Amino acid sequence: MTAPLHDLRIVDLTTGISGAVATLFFADFGGSVVKVEPPGGDPTRAEPGFAMWARGKRSLQLDLSATGDRDALAELLRDADVCVTNDDGSDPQSPIALSLSAAANTRLIVLEMPAYVGPAPWAGNVESNELLSASMGVSLRQSSFEDAPVDPVSKHLLYEQGIWAGACAIAALVERESSGAGQRVLVSGAHGSAVAGSATLVVDPANTATAPPPGPGGPNQFYTRYQCSDGLWLFLGSLTPKFQYRAMAGLGLKAMLDDPRLAGGLEKPLDNDVKAWLRAEMTATFASDTREHWLEQLRIADCPAGPLLSREDWLDHPQIRAIGMRQTVTDPERGEVVMPGMPLVMTASPAIPAVPAPTLGEAAGFAWPEREDSPAPAGDPAGNTAGPLAGIRIIDLGTILAGPFAGSLLAELGADVLKVEPLEGDSFRVTGFIYNRGMRSIAMDLRNPAGREAFYDLVRGADVVIDNYRGGVLERLRIDYDSLVAINPEVISLSITGYGEGGPLSAEPGFDPILQGMSGMMSAQGGDSEPYFLTLAINDATAGALSVLGTALALYHRLRTGDGQRVWTSLAGVSAFMQSGELTRFAGRPAAKFGGRDYPGPSALDRLYRASDGWVRLQAGADQIGALADAGLLAGDAARSEDELLTELTASFAACERDSAVGRLTALGVPAASVRKIAELPSDGALMDRELMQVQRFSGGAPYYAPGRVAGFDRTQQTATLIAPGLSEHAREILSEAGYDDAAIDRLVAEKAIIEGGPLEIAALVSYR
């Protein structure tokens, strides 16, 4: 079996983490990746995660201020397929722009990955996970003890940007197979943040009041972590009413359901007093026995739950080993390195075995390897306004989050995505409507023979079928890959599960926060305080983006070979990948960062500060004490202890207005960002100009803001406003396209094989975490 990108040539001009992650996928899936580094090398080489992010690549040092080295870069680009850069293309005289122009390669995909969309709102315009988190509202959105932002300990936003950028670049390669033309693709840090936090970026301008901080466990008593009698923690994952009833049974609290305060059941909205009562009873119940006891009781009740474990042990967990997510290489500079593997499994075109990261400049005199096939000539540069995957049809069986979000992202890239739901609908379709945008819906009973046959007819016209069912469900419904390929030999299937295929937990249900807990994300963020439930659904959102990447890889492979295949990924695998810099280990590596109570950051020069009207995230260097003094934040540039710096800066920032302090620091070249609320983002002209935030409408006509364009394509930019469908809103339309006449559709309705419905009514926004 051959890796899907084995004949591609990729030039990586980026420094930092996000670009390295994007090009990691090209290298792991067989592409020839040359990392062009400046004199002295990419500063990211000092990061422990570099050993993983650069695996399988070559290193070439070029000084792009020198004409000869720019010419050498142009020669590389002339025969390349993809160029990845931090440059946003706005300066036609930049060294990279000059080399691209000299290369004159009209088939080249240029993937632009700047720190922000437009100039970054901090000095230096260099990627920063912490400044991005502050600027995009993530830090203030995190549940906390006090009314304060929380600084992230993991580089989740940069990892997300890299994964999503890789997916978009491969989608552009799929489009190039038919058009013969390259294009520019833009995935900035802001785009990556919008993918990571889609649901948190929905803003009702008429209701911007913020609730009191709910504590580090979040606002939902059925979807949070609890401490047991032995001092150990678990996460209760009963997000939907079905699982909430099971949780009450497993905890021996069913009698509470007879209380008048719960007279309408758990399906109805609960007021804050009732939520507090429930949480208090559940807290006391969990504290009455050990974690092992309660996990067993919840397992018997078939309610999702999992233990909170340590980050350091995750790569050694039997489940991680079983799904191939623990890899070891012998690195020429670091010795034995243990690192996360590839969380995306392509069964017909797998990733190549891990190869150590290159030493600096080892590829001097580099020349591209010979191609097996000559590239097609350049084609028609005319594009479309539907997206690079226009003409691809996806069936999305996913429910709750990761599965539907994959379909929504594919719709953003232009695919026609059919959301196939049970007759009662996806239980999360209203609360999580943002994860369904851009799809068409049909509700079918796949246990009904007539419904299953109708589904098979949809499969005959589909390119890809996505699901996120528990193990064994596909086989019981007779819609597993073997059944699908018997109907459509070229079909691609992609499955998202909690724990992957094989291993002791493969049959268990998985939810994002359960994997946050098991992988150590919660404990690492909490540090010496309580574990923190991350407000971003980082494992679910990443599994969705990774599924788009897997879909694009499988489509590209099929275009080159004619063969479909089965693809799978898992929340467990994602949870390891999304801590790659923290989990990669070797002798002598510095300790990974740990958080604490409402973690403000690691040092006096690199942390959050309260201003008179908000918060500032400072990220100054040790050589910028003088600039801080010039900004009026320090009294002179004399040496100070860490405690003295913290005390003085705390007092100085408290006397300043947020934006004024950031403006002074930016003018002096000191990286700092205003810590913004989500409700402030629609006032950011750069986000609105790129339609990263769009105005949409509630059912009554009032406006709200939601994520819009989460990537840019200069030839194939999606232009439609994508909205979420109502339950089975498009049933008749979809079946008509499959060849059914009205009488046949009416029979399916009469046989209760399908239902018909109307548009989705959205009256208000609901936060579930």
Short mmCIF file of N, CA and C in Angstrom, two decimals, residues 315-411:
data_model
loop_
_atom_site.label_atom_id
_atom_site.label_comp_id
_atom_site.label_asym_id
_atom_site.label_seq_id
_atom_site.Cartn_x
_atom_site.Cartn_y
_atom_site.Cartn_z
N LEU A 315 0.67 8.56 27.08
CA LEU A 315 1.26 7.82 25.96
C LEU A 315 1.54 6.36 26.33
N ASP A 316 1.56 6.05 27.62
CA ASP A 316 1.81 4.67 28.04
C ASP A 316 0.52 3.91 28.34
N HIS A 317 -0.63 4.56 28.17
CA HIS A 317 -1.90 3.89 28.44
C HIS A 317 -2.12 2.76 27.44
N PRO A 318 -2.64 1.62 27.87
CA PRO A 318 -2.82 0.49 26.94
C PRO A 318 -3.67 0.85 25.71
N GLN A 319 -4.64 1.73 25.88
CA GLN A 319 -5.47 2.07 24.73
C GLN A 319 -4.69 2.88 23.70
N ILE A 320 -3.86 3.80 24.16
CA ILE A 320 -3.05 4.60 23.25
C ILE A 320 -2.05 3.72 22.51
N ARG A 321 -1.46 2.78 23.22
CA ARG A 321 -0.54 1.84 22.56
C ARG A 321 -1.28 1.00 21.52
N ALA A 322 -2.49 0.55 21.86
CA ALA A 322 -3.23 -0.36 20.99
C ALA A 322 -3.61 0.28 19.67
N ILE A 323 -3.85 1.59 19.67
CA ILE A 323 -4.26 2.24 18.42
C ILE A 323 -3.09 2.92 17.71
N GLY A 324 -1.87 2.59 18.11
CA GLY A 324 -0.69 3.08 17.40
C GLY A 324 -0.34 4.52 17.66
N MET A 325 -0.84 5.09 18.76
CA MET A 325 -0.59 6.50 19.03
C MET A 325 0.67 6.73 19.87
N ARG A 326 1.38 5.69 20.17
CA ARG A 326 2.68 5.85 20.85
C ARG A 326 3.76 5.36 19.90
N GLN A 327 4.61 6.28 19.46
CA GLN A 327 5.68 5.91 18.54
C GLN A 327 7.02 6.28 19.15
N THR A 328 8.04 5.52 18.78
CA THR A 328 9.39 5.77 19.28
C THR A 328 10.34 5.85 18.09
N VAL A 329 11.21 6.86 18.08
CA VAL A 329 12.25 6.97 17.06
C VAL A 329 13.59 7.20 17.76
N THR A 330 14.65 6.89 17.07
CA THR A 330 15.99 7.21 17.55
C THR A 330 16.44 8.46 16.83
N ASP A 331 16.49 9.55 17.58
CA ASP A 331 16.78 10.86 17.02
C ASP A 331 18.29 11.12 17.09
N PRO A 332 18.90 11.66 16.02
CA PRO A 332 20.35 11.85 16.02
C PRO A 332 20.82 12.87 17.05
N GLU A 333 19.94 13.76 17.52
CA GLU A 333 20.33 14.79 18.49
C GLU A 333 19.77 14.53 19.88
N ARG A 334 18.65 13.81 19.97
CA ARG A 334 17.95 13.67 21.25
C ARG A 334 17.97 12.24 21.79
N GLY A 335 18.45 11.31 21.02
CA GLY A 335 18.39 9.91 21.44
C GLY A 335 17.00 9.34 21.23
N GLU A 336 16.59 8.44 22.12
CA GLU A 336 15.26 7.84 21.97
C GLU A 336 14.18 8.87 22.30
N VAL A 337 13.25 9.05 21.37
CA VAL A 337 12.16 10.00 21.55
C VAL A 337 10.84 9.24 21.47
N VAL A 338 10.01 9.40 22.48
CA VAL A 338 8.65 8.85 22.48
C VAL A 338 7.71 9.99 22.15
N MET A 339 6.82 9.76 21.20
CA MET A 339 5.97 10.84 20.70
C MET A 339 4.60 10.29 20.28
N PRO A 340 3.61 11.16 20.19
CA PRO A 340 2.33 10.71 19.64
C PRO A 340 2.46 10.29 18.18
N GLY A 341 1.67 9.30 17.79
CA GLY A 341 1.65 8.85 16.42
C GLY A 341 0.67 9.65 15.58
N MET A 342 0.14 9.02 14.53
CA MET A 342 -0.79 9.66 13.62
C MET A 342 -2.22 9.23 13.97
N PRO A 343 -3.08 10.17 14.37
CA PRO A 343 -4.43 9.79 14.80
C PRO A 343 -5.41 9.52 13.66
N LEU A 344 -4.94 9.60 12.44
CA LEU A 344 -5.79 9.38 11.27
C LEU A 344 -5.32 8.11 10.57
N VAL A 345 -6.19 7.11 10.50
CA VAL A 345 -5.83 5.81 9.93
C VAL A 345 -6.49 5.65 8.57
N MET A 346 -5.67 5.56 7.53
CA MET A 346 -6.12 5.32 6.16
C MET A 346 -5.84 3.86 5.85
N THR A 347 -6.87 3.05 5.70
CA THR A 347 -6.64 1.61 5.63
C THR A 347 -6.03 1.16 4.31
N ALA A 348 -6.24 1.93 3.22
CA ALA A 348 -5.68 1.54 1.93
C ALA A 348 -4.45 2.35 1.55
N SER A 349 -4.21 3.46 2.24
CA SER A 349 -3.05 4.30 1.92
C SER A 349 -2.51 4.89 3.22
N PRO A 350 -1.92 4.03 4.06
CA PRO A 350 -1.56 4.44 5.43
C PRO A 350 -0.40 5.41 5.48
N ALA A 351 -0.27 6.04 6.64
CA ALA A 351 0.88 6.90 6.91
C ALA A 351 2.15 6.06 6.95
N ILE A 352 3.26 6.69 6.65
CA ILE A 352 4.55 5.98 6.69
C ILE A 352 5.05 5.93 8.13
N PRO A 353 5.93 4.97 8.44
CA PRO A 353 6.49 4.92 9.81
C PRO A 353 7.23 6.20 10.13
N ALA A 354 7.24 6.57 11.41
CA ALA A 354 7.88 7.80 11.85
C ALA A 354 9.37 7.78 11.55
N VAL A 355 9.86 8.92 11.07
CA VAL A 355 11.28 9.12 10.75
C VAL A 355 11.76 10.29 11.60
N PRO A 356 12.97 10.25 12.17
CA PRO A 356 13.40 11.35 13.06
C PRO A 356 13.40 12.71 12.36
N ALA A 357 13.29 13.74 13.17
CA ALA A 357 13.40 15.11 12.67
C ALA A 357 14.81 15.34 12.13
N PRO A 358 14.95 16.23 11.15
CA PRO A 358 16.28 16.44 10.53
C PRO A 358 17.17 17.33 11.40
N THR A 359 18.46 17.13 11.29
CA THR A 359 19.39 18.09 11.87
C THR A 359 19.40 19.33 10.98
N LEU A 360 19.81 20.45 11.55
CA LEU A 360 19.75 21.72 10.84
C LEU A 360 20.66 21.70 9.61
N GLY A 361 20.04 21.97 8.45
CA GLY A 361 20.79 22.12 7.21
C GLY A 361 21.32 20.84 6.61
N GLU A 362 20.78 19.68 7.06
CA GLU A 362 21.33 18.40 6.56
C GLU A 362 21.07 18.18 5.08
N ALA A 363 20.14 18.95 4.49
CA ALA A 363 19.79 18.74 3.08
C ALA A 363 20.44 19.77 2.16
N ALA A 364 21.65 20.22 2.51
CA ALA A 364 22.36 21.16 1.64
C ALA A 364 22.49 20.56 0.25
N GLY A 365 22.21 21.36 -0.77
CA GLY A 365 22.25 20.86 -2.14
C GLY A 365 21.05 20.01 -2.50
N PHE A 366 19.95 20.16 -1.74
CA PHE A 366 18.76 19.32 -1.93
C PHE A 366 18.22 19.43 -3.35
N ALA A 367 17.79 18.30 -3.89
CA ALA A 367 17.07 18.26 -5.17
C ALA A 367 15.87 17.35 -4.99
N TRP A 368 14.78 17.67 -5.66
CA TRP A 368 13.56 16.86 -5.52
C TRP A 368 13.79 15.45 -6.01
N PRO A 369 13.23 14.46 -5.33
CA PRO A 369 13.27 13.08 -5.88
C PRO A 369 12.46 13.00 -7.16
N GLU A 370 12.81 12.04 -7.99
CA GLU A 370 12.08 11.86 -9.24
C GLU A 370 10.63 11.48 -8.95
N ARG A 371 9.72 12.00 -9.77
CA ARG A 371 8.31 11.63 -9.65
C ARG A 371 8.05 10.33 -10.40
N GLU A 372 7.09 9.57 -9.89
CA GLU A 372 6.67 8.37 -10.62
C GLU A 372 5.90 8.76 -11.87
N ASP A 373 5.10 9.82 -11.78
CA ASP A 373 4.29 10.27 -12.90
C ASP A 373 4.59 11.74 -13.15
N SER A 374 4.60 12.12 -14.42
CA SER A 374 4.79 13.53 -14.76
C SER A 374 3.54 14.30 -14.36
N PRO A 375 3.72 15.51 -13.79
CA PRO A 375 2.53 16.29 -13.43
C PRO A 375 1.76 16.72 -14.66
N ALA A 376 0.46 16.83 -14.49
CA ALA A 376 -0.37 17.30 -15.60
C ALA A 376 -0.04 18.75 -15.90
N PRO A 377 -0.25 19.18 -17.13
CA PRO A 377 0.02 20.59 -17.44
C PRO A 377 -0.93 21.51 -16.69
N ALA A 378 -0.50 22.77 -16.56
CA ALA A 378 -1.35 23.76 -15.90
C ALA A 378 -2.67 23.88 -16.63
N GLY A 379 -3.73 24.08 -15.86
CA GLY A 379 -5.07 24.11 -16.44
C GLY A 379 -5.69 25.50 -16.40
N ASP A 380 -7.00 25.51 -16.49
CA ASP A 380 -7.78 26.74 -16.52
C ASP A 380 -7.82 27.35 -15.11
N PRO A 381 -7.32 28.58 -14.94
CA PRO A 381 -7.33 29.17 -13.60
C PRO A 381 -8.70 29.65 -13.15
N ALA A 382 -9.69 29.60 -14.03
CA ALA A 382 -11.03 30.01 -13.61
C ALA A 382 -11.50 29.11 -12.47
N GLY A 383 -12.08 29.71 -11.45
CA GLY A 383 -12.49 28.94 -10.29
C GLY A 383 -14.00 28.86 -10.16
N ASN A 384 -14.48 28.84 -8.91
CA ASN A 384 -15.91 28.79 -8.65
C ASN A 384 -16.19 29.53 -7.36
N THR A 385 -17.43 29.68 -7.03
CA THR A 385 -17.81 30.34 -5.78
C THR A 385 -18.48 29.36 -4.83
N ALA A 386 -18.16 28.08 -4.98
CA ALA A 386 -18.79 27.04 -4.16
C ALA A 386 -17.82 26.33 -3.25
N GLY A 387 -16.50 26.47 -3.50
CA GLY A 387 -15.53 25.80 -2.65
C GLY A 387 -14.74 24.75 -3.41
N PRO A 388 -13.57 24.36 -2.90
CA PRO A 388 -12.71 23.41 -3.62
C PRO A 388 -13.29 22.01 -3.73
N LEU A 389 -14.23 21.66 -2.86
CA LEU A 389 -14.82 20.31 -2.93
C LEU A 389 -16.20 20.33 -3.58
N ALA A 390 -16.50 21.36 -4.35
CA ALA A 390 -17.77 21.40 -5.07
C ALA A 390 -17.89 20.17 -5.97
N GLY A 391 -19.07 19.56 -5.96
CA GLY A 391 -19.29 18.35 -6.75
C GLY A 391 -19.11 17.07 -5.97
N ILE A 392 -18.58 17.14 -4.75
CA ILE A 392 -18.42 15.97 -3.89
C ILE A 392 -19.66 15.84 -3.02
N ARG A 393 -20.20 14.63 -2.92
CA ARG A 393 -21.37 14.40 -2.07
C ARG A 393 -20.99 13.56 -0.87
N ILE A 394 -21.38 14.05 0.30
CA ILE A 394 -21.08 13.40 1.58
C ILE A 394 -22.39 13.01 2.25
N ILE A 395 -22.45 11.81 2.80
CA ILE A 395 -23.53 11.43 3.71
C ILE A 395 -22.96 11.45 5.12
N ASP A 396 -23.56 12.24 5.99
CA ASP A 396 -23.07 12.39 7.35
C ASP A 396 -24.10 11.80 8.32
N LEU A 397 -23.74 10.67 8.93
CA LEU A 397 -24.58 10.01 9.92
C LEU A 397 -24.28 10.48 11.33
N GLY A 398 -23.39 11.45 11.49
CA GLY A 398 -22.91 11.84 12.79
C GLY A 398 -23.96 12.51 13.66
N THR A 399 -23.79 12.35 14.96
CA THR A 399 -24.66 13.01 15.93
C THR A 399 -23.81 13.73 16.97
N ILE A 400 -24.44 14.59 17.72
CA ILE A 400 -23.84 15.40 18.78
C ILE A 400 -22.86 16.41 18.17
N LEU A 401 -21.55 16.05 18.05
CA LEU A 401 -20.60 17.11 17.72
C LEU A 401 -19.58 16.73 16.65
N ALA A 402 -18.67 15.82 16.94
CA ALA A 402 -17.55 15.60 16.02
C ALA A 402 -18.01 15.21 14.62
N GLY A 403 -18.96 14.27 14.53
CA GLY A 403 -19.44 13.83 13.22
C GLY A 403 -20.14 14.94 12.45
N PRO A 404 -21.13 15.60 13.05
CA PRO A 404 -21.76 16.71 12.34
C PRO A 404 -20.79 17.84 12.01
N PHE A 405 -19.86 18.13 12.91
CA PHE A 405 -18.94 19.23 12.64
C PHE A 405 -18.07 18.91 11.43
N ALA A 406 -17.68 17.65 11.27
CA ALA A 406 -16.94 17.27 10.06
C ALA A 406 -17.77 17.59 8.81
N GLY A 407 -19.05 17.24 8.85
CA GLY A 407 -19.91 17.54 7.70
C GLY A 407 -20.06 19.02 7.45
N SER A 408 -20.18 19.80 8.52
CA SER A 408 -20.31 21.24 8.38
C SER A 408 -19.06 21.85 7.76
N LEU A 409 -17.89 21.40 8.20
CA LEU A 409 -16.64 21.91 7.63
C LEU A 409 -16.50 21.50 6.16
N LEU A 410 -16.93 20.30 5.83
CA LEU A 410 -16.90 19.87 4.43
C LEU A 410 -17.85 20.70 3.58
N ALA A 411 -19.00 21.07 4.15
CA ALA A 411 -19.91 21.97 3.44
C ALA A 411 -19.26 23.33 3.23
#
